[in-house]
mmCIF file of C-alpha atoms in Angstrom:
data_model
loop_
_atom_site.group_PDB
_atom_site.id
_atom_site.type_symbol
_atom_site.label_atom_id
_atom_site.label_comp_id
_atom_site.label_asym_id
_atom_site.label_seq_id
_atom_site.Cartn_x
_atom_site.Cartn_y
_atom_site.Cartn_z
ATOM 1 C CA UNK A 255 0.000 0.000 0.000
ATOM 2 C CA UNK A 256 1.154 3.574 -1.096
ATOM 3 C CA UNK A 257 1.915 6.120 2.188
ATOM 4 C CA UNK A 258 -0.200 9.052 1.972
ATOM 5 C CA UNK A 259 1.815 12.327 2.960
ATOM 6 C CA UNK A 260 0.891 15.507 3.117
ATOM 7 C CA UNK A 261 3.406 18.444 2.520
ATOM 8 C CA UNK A 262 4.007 22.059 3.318
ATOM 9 C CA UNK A 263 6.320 23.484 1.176
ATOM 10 C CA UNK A 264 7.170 26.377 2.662
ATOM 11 C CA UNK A 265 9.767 29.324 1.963
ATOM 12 C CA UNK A 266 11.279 29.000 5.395
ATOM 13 C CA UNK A 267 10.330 25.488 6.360
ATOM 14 C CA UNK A 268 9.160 21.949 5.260
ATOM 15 C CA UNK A 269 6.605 19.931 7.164
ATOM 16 C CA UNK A 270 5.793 16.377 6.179
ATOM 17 C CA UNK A 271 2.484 14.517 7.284
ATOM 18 C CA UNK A 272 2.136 11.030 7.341
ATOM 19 C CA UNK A 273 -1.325 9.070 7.972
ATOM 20 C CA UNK A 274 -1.318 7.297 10.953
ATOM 21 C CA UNK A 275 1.978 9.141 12.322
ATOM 22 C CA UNK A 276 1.225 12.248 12.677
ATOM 23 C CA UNK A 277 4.081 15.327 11.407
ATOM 24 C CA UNK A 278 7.157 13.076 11.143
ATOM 25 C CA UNK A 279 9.545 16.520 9.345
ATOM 26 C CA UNK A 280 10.154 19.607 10.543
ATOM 27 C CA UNK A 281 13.672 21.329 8.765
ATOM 28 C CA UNK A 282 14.215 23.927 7.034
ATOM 29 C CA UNK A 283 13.755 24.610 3.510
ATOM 30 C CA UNK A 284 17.546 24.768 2.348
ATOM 31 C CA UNK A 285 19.043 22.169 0.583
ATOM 32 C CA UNK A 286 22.979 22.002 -0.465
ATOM 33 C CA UNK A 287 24.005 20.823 -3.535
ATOM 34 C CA UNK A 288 27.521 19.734 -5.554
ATOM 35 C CA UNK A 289 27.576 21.617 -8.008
ATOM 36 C CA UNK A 290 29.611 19.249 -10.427
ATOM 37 C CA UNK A 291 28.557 16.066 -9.519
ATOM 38 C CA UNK A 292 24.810 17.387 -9.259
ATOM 39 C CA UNK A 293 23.800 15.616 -5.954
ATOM 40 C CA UNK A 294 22.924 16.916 -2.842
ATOM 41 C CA UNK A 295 25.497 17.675 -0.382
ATOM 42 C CA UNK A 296 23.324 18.840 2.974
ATOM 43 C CA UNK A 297 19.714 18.853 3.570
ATOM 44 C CA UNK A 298 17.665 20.917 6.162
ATOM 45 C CA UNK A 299 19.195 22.487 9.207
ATOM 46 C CA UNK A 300 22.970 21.365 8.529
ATOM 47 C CA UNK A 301 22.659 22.871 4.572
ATOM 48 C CA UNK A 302 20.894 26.102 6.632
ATOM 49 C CA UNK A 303 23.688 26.725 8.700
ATOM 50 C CA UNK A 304 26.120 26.331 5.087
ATOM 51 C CA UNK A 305 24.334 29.511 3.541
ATOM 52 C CA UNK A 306 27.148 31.587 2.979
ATOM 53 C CA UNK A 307 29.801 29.641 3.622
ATOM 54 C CA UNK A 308 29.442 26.903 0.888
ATOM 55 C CA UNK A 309 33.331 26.370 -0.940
ATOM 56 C CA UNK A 310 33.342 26.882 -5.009
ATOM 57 C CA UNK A 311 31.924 23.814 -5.635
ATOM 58 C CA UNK A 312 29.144 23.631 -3.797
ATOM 59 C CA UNK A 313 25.924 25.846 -3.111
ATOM 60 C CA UNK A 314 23.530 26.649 -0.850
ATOM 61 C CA UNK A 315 19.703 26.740 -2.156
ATOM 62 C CA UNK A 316 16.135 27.852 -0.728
ATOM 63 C CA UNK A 317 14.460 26.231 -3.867
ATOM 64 C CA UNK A 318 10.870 27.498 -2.764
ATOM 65 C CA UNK A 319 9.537 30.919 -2.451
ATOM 66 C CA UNK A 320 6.323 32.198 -1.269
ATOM 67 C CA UNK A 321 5.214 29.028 -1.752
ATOM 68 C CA UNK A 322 6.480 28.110 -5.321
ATOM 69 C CA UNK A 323 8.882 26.104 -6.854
ATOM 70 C CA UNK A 324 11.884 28.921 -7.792
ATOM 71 C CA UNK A 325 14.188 25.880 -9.084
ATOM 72 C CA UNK A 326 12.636 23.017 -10.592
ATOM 73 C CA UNK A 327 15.332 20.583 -10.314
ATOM 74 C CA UNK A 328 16.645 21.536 -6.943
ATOM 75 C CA UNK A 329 13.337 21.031 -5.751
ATOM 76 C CA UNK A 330 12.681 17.992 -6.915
ATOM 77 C CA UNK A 331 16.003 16.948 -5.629
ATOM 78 C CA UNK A 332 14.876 18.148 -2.023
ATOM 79 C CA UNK A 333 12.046 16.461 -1.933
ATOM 80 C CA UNK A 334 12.915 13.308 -3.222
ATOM 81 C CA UNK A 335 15.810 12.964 -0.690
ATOM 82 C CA UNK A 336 12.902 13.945 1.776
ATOM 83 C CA UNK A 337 10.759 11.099 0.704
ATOM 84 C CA UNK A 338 14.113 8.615 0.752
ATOM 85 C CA UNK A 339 15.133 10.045 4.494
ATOM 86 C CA UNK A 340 11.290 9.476 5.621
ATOM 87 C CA UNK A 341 11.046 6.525 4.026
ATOM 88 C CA UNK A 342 7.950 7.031 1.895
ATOM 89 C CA UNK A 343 9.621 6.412 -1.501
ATOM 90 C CA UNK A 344 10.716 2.679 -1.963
ATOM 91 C CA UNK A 345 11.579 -0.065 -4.985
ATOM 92 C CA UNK A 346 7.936 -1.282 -4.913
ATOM 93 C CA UNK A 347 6.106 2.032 -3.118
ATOM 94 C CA UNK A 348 5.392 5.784 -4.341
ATOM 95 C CA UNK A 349 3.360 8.122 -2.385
ATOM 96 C CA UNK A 350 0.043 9.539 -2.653
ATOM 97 C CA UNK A 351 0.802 13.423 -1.990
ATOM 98 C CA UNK A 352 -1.647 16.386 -0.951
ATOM 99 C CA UNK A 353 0.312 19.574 -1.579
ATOM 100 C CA UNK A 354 -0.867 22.937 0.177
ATOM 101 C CA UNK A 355 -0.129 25.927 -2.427
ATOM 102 C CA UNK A 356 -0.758 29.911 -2.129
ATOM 103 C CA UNK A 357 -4.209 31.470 -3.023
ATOM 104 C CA UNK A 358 -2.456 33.788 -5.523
ATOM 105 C CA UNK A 359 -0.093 31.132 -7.325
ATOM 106 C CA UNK A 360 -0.871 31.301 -10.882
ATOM 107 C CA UNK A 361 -1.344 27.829 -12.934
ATOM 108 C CA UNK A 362 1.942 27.307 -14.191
ATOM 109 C CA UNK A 363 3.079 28.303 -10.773
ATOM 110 C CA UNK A 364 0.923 25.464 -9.543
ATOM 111 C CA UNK A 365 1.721 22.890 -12.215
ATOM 112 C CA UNK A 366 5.308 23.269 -11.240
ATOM 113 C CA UNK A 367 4.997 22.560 -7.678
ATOM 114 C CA UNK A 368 2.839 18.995 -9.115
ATOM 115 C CA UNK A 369 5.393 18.143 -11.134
ATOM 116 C CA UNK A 370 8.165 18.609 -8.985
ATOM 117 C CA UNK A 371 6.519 16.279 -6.308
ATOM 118 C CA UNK A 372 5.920 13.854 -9.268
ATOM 119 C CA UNK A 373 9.446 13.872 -10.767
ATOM 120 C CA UNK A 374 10.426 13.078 -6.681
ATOM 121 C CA UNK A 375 8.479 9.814 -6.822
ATOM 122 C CA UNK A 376 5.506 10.475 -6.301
ATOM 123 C CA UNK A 377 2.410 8.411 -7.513
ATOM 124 C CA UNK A 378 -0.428 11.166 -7.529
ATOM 125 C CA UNK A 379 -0.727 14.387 -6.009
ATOM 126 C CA UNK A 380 -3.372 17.030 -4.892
ATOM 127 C CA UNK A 381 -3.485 20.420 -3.964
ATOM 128 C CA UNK A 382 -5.363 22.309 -1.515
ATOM 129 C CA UNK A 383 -5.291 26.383 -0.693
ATOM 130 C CA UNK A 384 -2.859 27.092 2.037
ATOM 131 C CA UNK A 385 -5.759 29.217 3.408
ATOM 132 C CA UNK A 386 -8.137 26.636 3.558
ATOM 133 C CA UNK A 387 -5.845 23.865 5.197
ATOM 134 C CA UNK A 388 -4.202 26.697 7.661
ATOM 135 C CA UNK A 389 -8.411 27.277 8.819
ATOM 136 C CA UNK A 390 -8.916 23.385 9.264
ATOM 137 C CA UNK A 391 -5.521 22.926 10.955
ATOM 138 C CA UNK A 392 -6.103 26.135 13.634
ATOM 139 C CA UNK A 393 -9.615 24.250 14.427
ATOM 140 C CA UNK A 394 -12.071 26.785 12.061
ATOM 141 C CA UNK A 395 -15.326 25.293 11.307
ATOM 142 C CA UNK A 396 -14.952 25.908 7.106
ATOM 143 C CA UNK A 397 -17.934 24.579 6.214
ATOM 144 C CA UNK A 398 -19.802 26.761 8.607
ATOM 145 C CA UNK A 399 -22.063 29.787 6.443
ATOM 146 C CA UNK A 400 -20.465 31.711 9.197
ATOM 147 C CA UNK A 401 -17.587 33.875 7.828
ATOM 148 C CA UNK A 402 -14.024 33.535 9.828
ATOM 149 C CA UNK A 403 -11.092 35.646 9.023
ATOM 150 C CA UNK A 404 -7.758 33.409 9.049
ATOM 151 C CA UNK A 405 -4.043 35.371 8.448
ATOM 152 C CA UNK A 406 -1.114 33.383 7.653
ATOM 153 C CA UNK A 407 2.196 35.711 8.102
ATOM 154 C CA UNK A 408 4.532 33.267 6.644
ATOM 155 C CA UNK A 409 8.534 33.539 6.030
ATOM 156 C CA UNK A 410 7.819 34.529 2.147
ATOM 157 C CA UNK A 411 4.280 36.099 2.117
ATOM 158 C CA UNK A 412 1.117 37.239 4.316
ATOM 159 C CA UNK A 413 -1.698 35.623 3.054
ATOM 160 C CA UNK A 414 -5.717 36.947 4.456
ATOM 161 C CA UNK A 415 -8.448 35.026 3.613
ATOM 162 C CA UNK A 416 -12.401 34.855 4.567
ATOM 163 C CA UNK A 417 -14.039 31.737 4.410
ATOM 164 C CA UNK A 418 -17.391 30.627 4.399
ATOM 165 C CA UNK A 419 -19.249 27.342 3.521
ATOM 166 C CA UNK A 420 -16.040 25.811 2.771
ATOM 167 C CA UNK A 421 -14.807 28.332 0.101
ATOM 168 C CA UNK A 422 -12.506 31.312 0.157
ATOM 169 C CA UNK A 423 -14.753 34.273 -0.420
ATOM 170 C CA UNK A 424 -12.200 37.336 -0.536
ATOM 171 C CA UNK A 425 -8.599 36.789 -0.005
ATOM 172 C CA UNK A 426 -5.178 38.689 -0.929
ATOM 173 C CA UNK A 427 -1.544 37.695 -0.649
ATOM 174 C CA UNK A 428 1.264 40.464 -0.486
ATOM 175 C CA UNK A 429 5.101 39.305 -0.353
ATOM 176 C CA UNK A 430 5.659 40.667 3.345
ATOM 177 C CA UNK A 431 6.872 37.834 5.745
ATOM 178 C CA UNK A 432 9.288 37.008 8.047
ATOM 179 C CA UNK A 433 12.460 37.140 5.200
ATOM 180 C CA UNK A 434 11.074 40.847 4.447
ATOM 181 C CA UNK A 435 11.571 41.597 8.085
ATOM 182 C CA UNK A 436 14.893 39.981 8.266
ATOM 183 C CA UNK A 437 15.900 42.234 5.350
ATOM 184 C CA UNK A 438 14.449 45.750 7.233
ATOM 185 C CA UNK A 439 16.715 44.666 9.652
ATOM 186 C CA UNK A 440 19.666 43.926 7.428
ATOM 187 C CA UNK A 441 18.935 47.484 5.494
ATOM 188 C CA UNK A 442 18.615 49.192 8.768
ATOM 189 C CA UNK A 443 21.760 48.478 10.509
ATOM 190 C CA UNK A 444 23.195 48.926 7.005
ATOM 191 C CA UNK A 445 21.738 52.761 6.804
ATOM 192 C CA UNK A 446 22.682 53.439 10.552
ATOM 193 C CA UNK A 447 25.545 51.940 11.820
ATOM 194 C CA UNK A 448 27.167 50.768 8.093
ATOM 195 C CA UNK A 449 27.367 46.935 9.344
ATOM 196 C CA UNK A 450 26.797 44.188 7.115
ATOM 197 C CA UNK A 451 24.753 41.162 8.794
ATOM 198 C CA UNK A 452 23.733 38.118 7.211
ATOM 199 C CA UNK A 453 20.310 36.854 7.071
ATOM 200 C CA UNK A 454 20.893 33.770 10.203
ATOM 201 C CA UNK A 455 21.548 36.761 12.203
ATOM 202 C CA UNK A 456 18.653 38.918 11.479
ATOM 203 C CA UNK A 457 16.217 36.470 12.297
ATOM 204 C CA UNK A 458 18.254 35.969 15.329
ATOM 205 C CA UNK A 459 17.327 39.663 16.825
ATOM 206 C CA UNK A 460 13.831 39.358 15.332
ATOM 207 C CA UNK A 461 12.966 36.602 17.461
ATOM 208 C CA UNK A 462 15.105 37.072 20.466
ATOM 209 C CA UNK A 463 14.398 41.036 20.978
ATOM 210 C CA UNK A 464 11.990 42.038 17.955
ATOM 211 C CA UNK A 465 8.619 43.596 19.388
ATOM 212 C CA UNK A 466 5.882 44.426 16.553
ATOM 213 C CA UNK A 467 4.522 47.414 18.784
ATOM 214 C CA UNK A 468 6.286 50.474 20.386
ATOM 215 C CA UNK A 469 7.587 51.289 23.865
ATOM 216 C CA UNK A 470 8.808 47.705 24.467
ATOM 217 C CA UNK A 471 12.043 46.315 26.027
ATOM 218 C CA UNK A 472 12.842 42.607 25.247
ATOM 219 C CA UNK A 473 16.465 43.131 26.075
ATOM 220 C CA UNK A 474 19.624 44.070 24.285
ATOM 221 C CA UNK A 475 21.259 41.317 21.631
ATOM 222 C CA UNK A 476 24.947 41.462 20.695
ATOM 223 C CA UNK A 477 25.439 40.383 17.136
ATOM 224 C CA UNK A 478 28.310 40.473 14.466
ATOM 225 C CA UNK A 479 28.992 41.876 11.076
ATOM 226 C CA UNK A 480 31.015 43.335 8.867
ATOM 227 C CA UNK A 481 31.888 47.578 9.005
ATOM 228 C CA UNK A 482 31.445 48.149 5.538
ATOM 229 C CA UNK A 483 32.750 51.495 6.156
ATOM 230 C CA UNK A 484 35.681 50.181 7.590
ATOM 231 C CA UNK A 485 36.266 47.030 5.884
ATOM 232 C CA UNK A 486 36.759 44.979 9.389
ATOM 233 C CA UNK A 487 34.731 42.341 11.691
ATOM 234 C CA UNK A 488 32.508 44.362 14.065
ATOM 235 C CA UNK A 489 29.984 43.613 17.145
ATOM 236 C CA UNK A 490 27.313 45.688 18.315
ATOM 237 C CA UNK A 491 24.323 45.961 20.635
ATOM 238 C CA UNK A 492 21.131 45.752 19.610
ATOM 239 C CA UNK A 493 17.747 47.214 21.403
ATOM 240 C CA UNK A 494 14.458 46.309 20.674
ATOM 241 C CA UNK A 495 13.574 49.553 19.569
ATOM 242 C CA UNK A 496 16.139 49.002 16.903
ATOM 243 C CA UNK A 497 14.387 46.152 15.729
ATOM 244 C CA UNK A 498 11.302 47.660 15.822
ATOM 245 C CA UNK A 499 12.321 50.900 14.275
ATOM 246 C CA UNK A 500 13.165 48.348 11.526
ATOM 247 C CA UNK A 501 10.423 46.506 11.069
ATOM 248 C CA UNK A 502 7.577 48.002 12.052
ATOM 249 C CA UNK A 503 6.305 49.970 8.602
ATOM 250 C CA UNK A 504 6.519 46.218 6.712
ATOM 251 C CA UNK A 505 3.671 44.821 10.234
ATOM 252 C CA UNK A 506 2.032 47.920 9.061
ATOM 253 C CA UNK A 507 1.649 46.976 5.565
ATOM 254 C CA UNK A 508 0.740 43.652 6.831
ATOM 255 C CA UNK A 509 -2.176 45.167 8.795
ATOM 256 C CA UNK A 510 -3.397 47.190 5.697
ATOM 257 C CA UNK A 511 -3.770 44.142 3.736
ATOM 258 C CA UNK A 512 -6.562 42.680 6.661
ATOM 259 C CA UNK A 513 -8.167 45.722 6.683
ATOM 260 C CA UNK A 514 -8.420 45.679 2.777
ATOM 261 C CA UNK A 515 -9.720 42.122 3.046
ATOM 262 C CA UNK A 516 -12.159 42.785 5.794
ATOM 263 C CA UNK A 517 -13.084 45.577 3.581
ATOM 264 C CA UNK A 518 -14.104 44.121 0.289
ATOM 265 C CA UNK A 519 -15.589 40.884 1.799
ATOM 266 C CA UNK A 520 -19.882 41.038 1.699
ATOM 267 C CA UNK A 521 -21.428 42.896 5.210
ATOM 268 C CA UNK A 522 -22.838 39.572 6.529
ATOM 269 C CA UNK A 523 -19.563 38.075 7.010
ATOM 270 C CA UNK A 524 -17.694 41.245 7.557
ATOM 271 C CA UNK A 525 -19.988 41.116 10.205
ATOM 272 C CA UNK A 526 -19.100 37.530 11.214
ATOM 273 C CA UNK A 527 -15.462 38.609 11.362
ATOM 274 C CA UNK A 528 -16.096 41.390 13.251
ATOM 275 C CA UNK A 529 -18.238 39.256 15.715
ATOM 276 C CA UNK A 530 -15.775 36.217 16.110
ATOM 277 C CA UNK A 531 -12.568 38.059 15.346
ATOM 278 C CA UNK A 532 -9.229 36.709 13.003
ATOM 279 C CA UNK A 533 -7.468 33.750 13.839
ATOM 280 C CA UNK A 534 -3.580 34.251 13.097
ATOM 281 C CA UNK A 535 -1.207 31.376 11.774
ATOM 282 C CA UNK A 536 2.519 31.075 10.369
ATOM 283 C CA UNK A 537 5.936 31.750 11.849
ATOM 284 C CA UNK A 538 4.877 35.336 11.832
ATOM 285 C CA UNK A 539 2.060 35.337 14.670
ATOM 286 C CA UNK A 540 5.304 34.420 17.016
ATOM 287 C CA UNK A 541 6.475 37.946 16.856
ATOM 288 C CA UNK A 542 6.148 39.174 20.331
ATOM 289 C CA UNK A 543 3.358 42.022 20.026
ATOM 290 C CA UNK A 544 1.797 41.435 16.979
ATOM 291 C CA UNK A 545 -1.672 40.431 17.769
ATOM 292 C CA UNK A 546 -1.804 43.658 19.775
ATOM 293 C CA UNK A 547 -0.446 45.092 16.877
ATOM 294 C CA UNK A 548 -3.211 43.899 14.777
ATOM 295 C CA UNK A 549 -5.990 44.242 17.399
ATOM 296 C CA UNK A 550 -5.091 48.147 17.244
ATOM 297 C CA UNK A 551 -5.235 48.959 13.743
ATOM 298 C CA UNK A 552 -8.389 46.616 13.030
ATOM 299 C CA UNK A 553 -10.796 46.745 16.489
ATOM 300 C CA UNK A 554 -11.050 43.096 16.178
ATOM 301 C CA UNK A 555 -10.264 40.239 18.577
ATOM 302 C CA UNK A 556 -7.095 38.436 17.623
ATOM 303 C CA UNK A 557 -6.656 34.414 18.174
ATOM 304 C CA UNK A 558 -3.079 33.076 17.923
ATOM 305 C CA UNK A 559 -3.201 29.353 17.114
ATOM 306 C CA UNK A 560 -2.284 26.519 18.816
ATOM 307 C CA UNK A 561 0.953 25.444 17.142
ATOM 308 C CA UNK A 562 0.511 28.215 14.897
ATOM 309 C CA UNK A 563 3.914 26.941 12.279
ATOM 310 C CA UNK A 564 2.080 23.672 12.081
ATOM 311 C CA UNK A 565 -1.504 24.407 11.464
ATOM 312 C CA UNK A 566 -1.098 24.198 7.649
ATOM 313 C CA UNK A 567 0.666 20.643 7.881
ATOM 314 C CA UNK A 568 -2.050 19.597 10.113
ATOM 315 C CA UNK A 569 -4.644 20.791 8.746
ATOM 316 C CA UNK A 570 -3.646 18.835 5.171
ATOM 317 C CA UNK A 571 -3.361 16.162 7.529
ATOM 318 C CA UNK A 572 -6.640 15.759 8.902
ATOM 319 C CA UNK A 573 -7.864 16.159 5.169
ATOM 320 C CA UNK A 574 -5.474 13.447 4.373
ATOM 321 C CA UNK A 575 -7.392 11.364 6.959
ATOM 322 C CA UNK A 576 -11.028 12.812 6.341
ATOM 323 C CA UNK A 577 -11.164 13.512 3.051
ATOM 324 C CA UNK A 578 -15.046 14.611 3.817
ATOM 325 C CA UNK A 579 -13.694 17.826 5.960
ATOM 326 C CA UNK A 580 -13.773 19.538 2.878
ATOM 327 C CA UNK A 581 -17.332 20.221 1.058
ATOM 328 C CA UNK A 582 -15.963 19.837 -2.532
ATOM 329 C CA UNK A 583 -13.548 16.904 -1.653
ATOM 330 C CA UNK A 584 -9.504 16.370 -2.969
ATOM 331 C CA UNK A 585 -8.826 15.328 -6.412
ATOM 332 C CA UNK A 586 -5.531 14.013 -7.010
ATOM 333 C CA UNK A 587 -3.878 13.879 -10.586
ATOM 334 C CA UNK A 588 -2.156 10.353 -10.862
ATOM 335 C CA UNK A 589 0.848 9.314 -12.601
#
């Protein structure tokens, strides 16, 4: 019998579902590769910590971005060393796959991620909205006529949606997530202080001092760069006000997008929304402050998740399981 696996390809992180285990993957999106012999090197948190630092022949790759395949065959390399590691791909065995992809991905953009999955083993695949599995995975009744708000702040886009009777009503997806904030931060101490940080240490202050509103004091980080101005290895202190100096006009972008959501969606379930309030999933609704953040600029109650960097995985996991979750069912294209 075929394993049925459910994956979240996301730009910061991969989650794999099994049926009957549960999430057996968490690791990072990042996969190292030779570049001569055309095999991969590293995988997951060990090719993560090689970004930068990769020798001539080899390079470091995040082969998925906001949710789509940016290098075919990379991809499909990653994820077919996935399914060996797990597993799931054997001599007599290929998976049955249910992909979650983004609301706005285009066709093509969709067709890729398929094929990618397919040329990684795979016997048939499915997709289902990232949305839509995020809602079931948080605990949202979807098929409900009652409207709920659900906002996914992910590492390579924010995506809003309002669902009702199992279908996405309005939605919007704008390329603000947790790398965008990582980059303020970069740009920032850039601008100010002329040192050069890499990316591994941005999201370092973001999570360990970052506040999304003002006036608060996680603490003081030390972190190293390069002066740019002076050409030499350099350390400085960090405040959270830095951080949120840096970061706070891409939250506020973030919070525009809801409110033009909320905006456009039909009065009943506006109404609904406003009544029950927006539940918040993704990496993003870690960030110390930003459900207050959110609550301010919109007036409405905000829920963060259980498990919020998981609810997508889990969510294609319980439709893996109960296919019947969903009103219009899963088809899956076989090959």
């Amino acid at each position: 019998m075929p394993k049925h696996i459910g994956l979240d390809l996301g730009t910061s992180n991969t989650r794999m579902f099994v049926k009957g285990r549960g999430i057996i993957l968490r690791s990072p999106t990042v996969v190292t590769v030779d570049k001569y012999r055309d095999e991969v090197v590293a995988l997951g948190k060990e090719a993560k910590q090689m970004i930068g630092k990769t020798p001539a022949n080899m390079e470091a790759f995040r082969p998925i971005r906001n949710g789509v395949v940016a290098d075919f065959e990379v991809a499909t390399m990653m994820i077919h060393e996935y399914f060996v590691r797990t597993e799931a791909l054997s001599l007599f065995n290929r998976p049955v796959v249910l992909v979650s992809t983004p609301e706005n991905c285009t066709e093509v953009e969709r067709l890729a991620v398929e094929n990618a999955i397919f040329a990684a083993g795979a016997k048939a695949v499915g997709t289902v909205k990232s949305s839509i599995a995020s809602a079931i995975g948080a605990g949202l009744n979807i098929n409900s006529p009652r409207g709920c708000m659900i906002v996914d702040i992910g590492a390579g886009m924010t995506q809003v949606a309002v669902i009702s009777s199992g279908v996405i009503v309005r939605s919007r997806a704008v390329k603000l997530g947790g790398d965008k904030l990582d980059n303020a931060i970069i740009n920032s101490l850039l601008s100010k202080r002329n040192l050069f940080i890499g990316e591994m240490s941005a999201e370092m202050i973001k999570v360990k001092i970052g506040a999304a509103v003002e006036g608060v004091n996680r603490g003081v980080a030390d972190v190293s760069g390069r002066n740019e101005k002076l050409k030499c290895a350099q350390a400085v202190k960090v405040t959270t006000e830095d951080v949120y100096n840096a970061i706070h006009m891409a939250l506020e972008a973030i919070c525009r997008t809801i409110m033009s959501v909320l905006e456009s969606s039909p009065p009943e379930l506006a109404s609904d929304v406003s009544d029950f309030g927006i539940m918040l999933v993704g990496g993003g609704a870690n960030i110390y402050g930003i459900s207050e953040l959110i609550t301010r600029r919109t007036g409405l109650r905000v829920t963060v998740a259980k498990n919020p960097m998981d609810c997508e995985c889990i969510g294609i996991g319980k439709l893996i399981e109960k296919p019947n979750i969903l009103q219009s069912g899963v088809l899956y294209k076989n090959r």
